Every structure is written in C-alpha cells, then in structure tokens.
Coordinates of C-alpha atoms in Angstrom, one line a residue:
M7 CA 0.0 0.0 0.0
S8 CA 1.4 3.4 -0.9
A9 CA 1.9 6.1 1.6
R10 CA -0.7 8.3 -0.1
A11 CA -3.4 5.5 0.2
L12 CA -2.4 4.9 3.8
R13 CA -2.8 8.6 4.7
L14 CA -6.2 8.6 3.0
L15 CA -7.3 5.5 4.9
V16 CA -6.1 7.0 8.2
A17 CA -7.9 10.2 7.5
L18 CA -11.2 8.4 6.7
W19 CA -10.8 6.3 9.8
A20 CA -10.2 9.5 11.9
L21 CA -13.3 11.1 10.5
A22 CA -15.4 8.0 11.3
L23 CA -14.1 8.0 14.9
S24 CA -14.7 11.7 15.3
G25 CA -18.4 11.2 15.2
C26 CA -19.0 13.0 11.9
S27 CA -22.5 12.4 10.7
V28 CA -24.8 13.4 7.9
N29 CA -27.9 15.2 9.0
L30 CA -30.9 14.2 6.9
V31 CA -33.5 15.9 9.1
A32 CA -33.8 19.5 10.1
E33 CA -32.6 20.5 13.6
Y34 CA -35.3 20.7 16.3
D35 CA -36.9 24.1 16.5
K36 CA -38.4 25.0 19.8
A37 CA -40.1 28.1 18.4
S38 CA -41.9 26.1 15.7
E39 CA -43.1 23.6 18.3
A40 CA -44.3 26.4 20.6
R41 CA -46.1 28.2 17.7
L42 CA -47.9 25.0 16.7
I43 CA -49.1 24.4 20.2
A44 CA -50.2 28.0 20.5
T45 CA -52.1 27.8 17.2
Y46 CA -53.8 24.6 18.3
E47 CA -55.0 26.4 21.4
K48 CA -56.7 28.9 19.2
V49 CA -58.3 26.1 17.1
N50 CA -59.5 24.4 20.3
R51 CA -61.0 27.6 21.7
M52 CA -62.8 28.3 18.4
Y53 CA -64.3 24.8 18.3
D54 CA -65.3 25.1 22.0
A55 CA -67.1 28.3 21.2
L56 CA -68.8 26.8 18.1
A57 CA -70.0 23.8 20.2
E58 CA -71.4 26.0 22.9
A59 CA -73.1 28.4 20.6
A60 CA -76.8 27.9 19.8
P61 CA -77.2 26.4 16.3
T62 CA -78.4 29.7 14.8
E63 CA -75.4 31.5 16.3
R64 CA -72.8 29.4 14.5
G65 CA -72.7 31.4 11.3
Y66 CA -69.4 32.1 9.7
D67 CA -69.6 35.9 10.3
K68 CA -69.4 35.3 14.1
F69 CA -66.3 33.2 13.8
A70 CA -64.6 34.9 10.8
K71 CA -61.9 36.5 13.0
A72 CA -61.0 33.2 14.6
W73 CA -60.8 31.5 11.2
A74 CA -58.5 34.3 9.9
D75 CA -56.3 34.4 13.0
V76 CA -55.6 30.6 12.8
A77 CA -55.1 30.8 9.0
T78 CA -52.4 33.5 9.5
D79 CA -50.7 31.6 12.3
L80 CA -50.6 28.4 10.1
R81 CA -49.1 30.3 7.2
V82 CA -46.4 31.8 9.5
V83 CA -45.5 28.3 10.7
A84 CA -45.5 27.0 7.1
L85 CA -43.1 29.8 6.1
R86 CA -40.8 29.0 9.0
Q87 CA -40.8 25.3 8.1
K88 CA -40.1 26.0 4.5
A89 CA -37.1 28.2 5.4
R90 CA -35.4 25.3 7.2
V91 CA -33.1 22.8 5.4
D92 CA -33.9 19.1 5.3
N93 CA -37.4 19.7 6.6
K94 CA -39.5 17.9 3.9
E95 CA -41.7 15.9 6.3
S96 CA -42.7 18.8 8.4
I97 CA -43.4 20.9 5.3
E98 CA -45.7 18.3 4.0
I99 CA -47.6 18.0 7.3
I100 CA -48.1 21.8 7.6
D101 CA -49.1 22.2 4.0
K102 CA -51.8 19.5 4.4
L103 CA -52.9 21.3 7.6
V104 CA -53.2 24.7 5.9
K105 CA -55.1 23.1 3.0
N106 CA -57.5 21.4 5.3
W107 CA -58.0 24.5 7.4
D108 CA -58.8 26.5 4.2
R109 CA -61.2 23.8 2.9
T110 CA -63.0 23.6 6.3
R111 CA -63.2 27.4 6.6
A112 CA -64.7 27.6 3.1
G113 CA -67.3 24.9 3.9
H114 CA -68.4 26.9 7.0
K115 CA -68.7 30.1 4.9
E116 CA -70.7 28.3 2.2
R117 CA -73.1 26.7 4.6
S118 CA -73.6 30.0 6.4
A119 CA -74.5 31.7 3.1
D120 CA -76.9 28.9 2.1
A121 CA -80.5 29.5 3.2
Q122 CA -81.0 25.8 3.8
H123 CA -78.2 25.6 6.4
R124 CA -78.6 29.0 8.1
V125 CA -80.6 27.4 10.9
D126 CA -77.4 25.3 11.8
P127 CA -74.5 26.1 9.6
Y128 CA -72.1 24.0 11.6
R129 CA -73.8 20.9 13.1
V130 CA -72.4 19.5 16.4
T131 CA -71.5 16.2 14.7
L132 CA -69.4 18.1 12.1
I133 CA -67.8 20.3 14.8
E134 CA -66.7 17.1 16.6
L135 CA -65.4 15.5 13.4
D136 CA -63.5 18.6 12.3
R137 CA -62.1 19.2 15.8
A138 CA -60.8 15.6 16.0
Q139 CA -59.3 15.8 12.5
F140 CA -57.4 19.0 13.4
E141 CA -56.3 17.6 16.7
A142 CA -54.7 14.6 14.8
Q143 CA -53.1 16.9 12.3
F144 CA -51.6 19.2 14.9
A145 CA -50.4 16.2 16.9
A146 CA -48.6 14.9 13.8
A147 CA -47.0 18.3 13.3
V148 CA -45.9 18.6 16.9
A149 CA -44.6 15.0 17.0
A150 CA -42.6 15.6 13.8
E151 CA -40.9 18.6 15.4
A152 CA -40.4 16.8 18.8
F153 CA -38.8 13.8 17.0
K154 CA -36.0 16.1 15.9
K155 CA -34.8 16.6 19.6

C-alpha cells in the first residue's frame, strides 16, 4: 500500500471515529413547536365556542376573525418550516394542515350563506369530526418537530 493510500485510509478512519454524521433531518426548532401548540390552542378555543353556541349563532360571520387568525398563524408556521433545510416531512404536514384549514373554513362560509343551512351552519357532529381531525393533524406536526430533539 502506498503512503498516499495509507494517509487517506487513516484520514477516513479518523473522520469515522470523530463522530461526523450526515444530518438528513432538520434540527429541532423549539419556536416552531411552541407556535404549533399556541395555534392549536386557538383552534380548540374556536371549536369550544362553536360547540357551545346555539345552532343559529354558529354562522361564519361570528367566527370569521378566529378562522382568519388561525389561517395567519398556520401560514407563518408554514413559512418558518419552508425556510429550514432538510425539513420535507414537516413541510408536507403543515401544507396539508393549511389546505384542510382553508377547505374547512370555506365549507363553514358556504353553509352559512346557504339559506337551507342557516338554521345550523355547523352541526355538532361536524364540529366534533373537524375538531378531531385538526387535533390529529396538529399532533402529527408537533410530533414531527419533537422527533428532531
């Protein structure tokens, strides 16, 4: 073995022993995790208010600010996730969450505008289903971030 090959082999061995590793996942971001939890608190409060409201008081206009606040928070989290390197899984999770939030918001708005649904634009069964769905999605987003610790 030549001296050059031996030096290369020793250098590679030293790198292996030094604990060098390739990072294929983004670093843990405490601020992202905290923001996700804070946003979920807003979602939960909104769904509590919807569930406690009389059916005729569940119109979109009464909850428009809550829908908009959460939409803004989700987009801020999404932007933060997209700015991080090697963060594909978290980006996919937050993008699905944003899309689902927008779709659910639009459904509430449409039902509230429809004369047939104005009596109860957000039925209790749908409130429970949507709340559970968002809880699962937020849990996945928080777990994906916590996994990076």
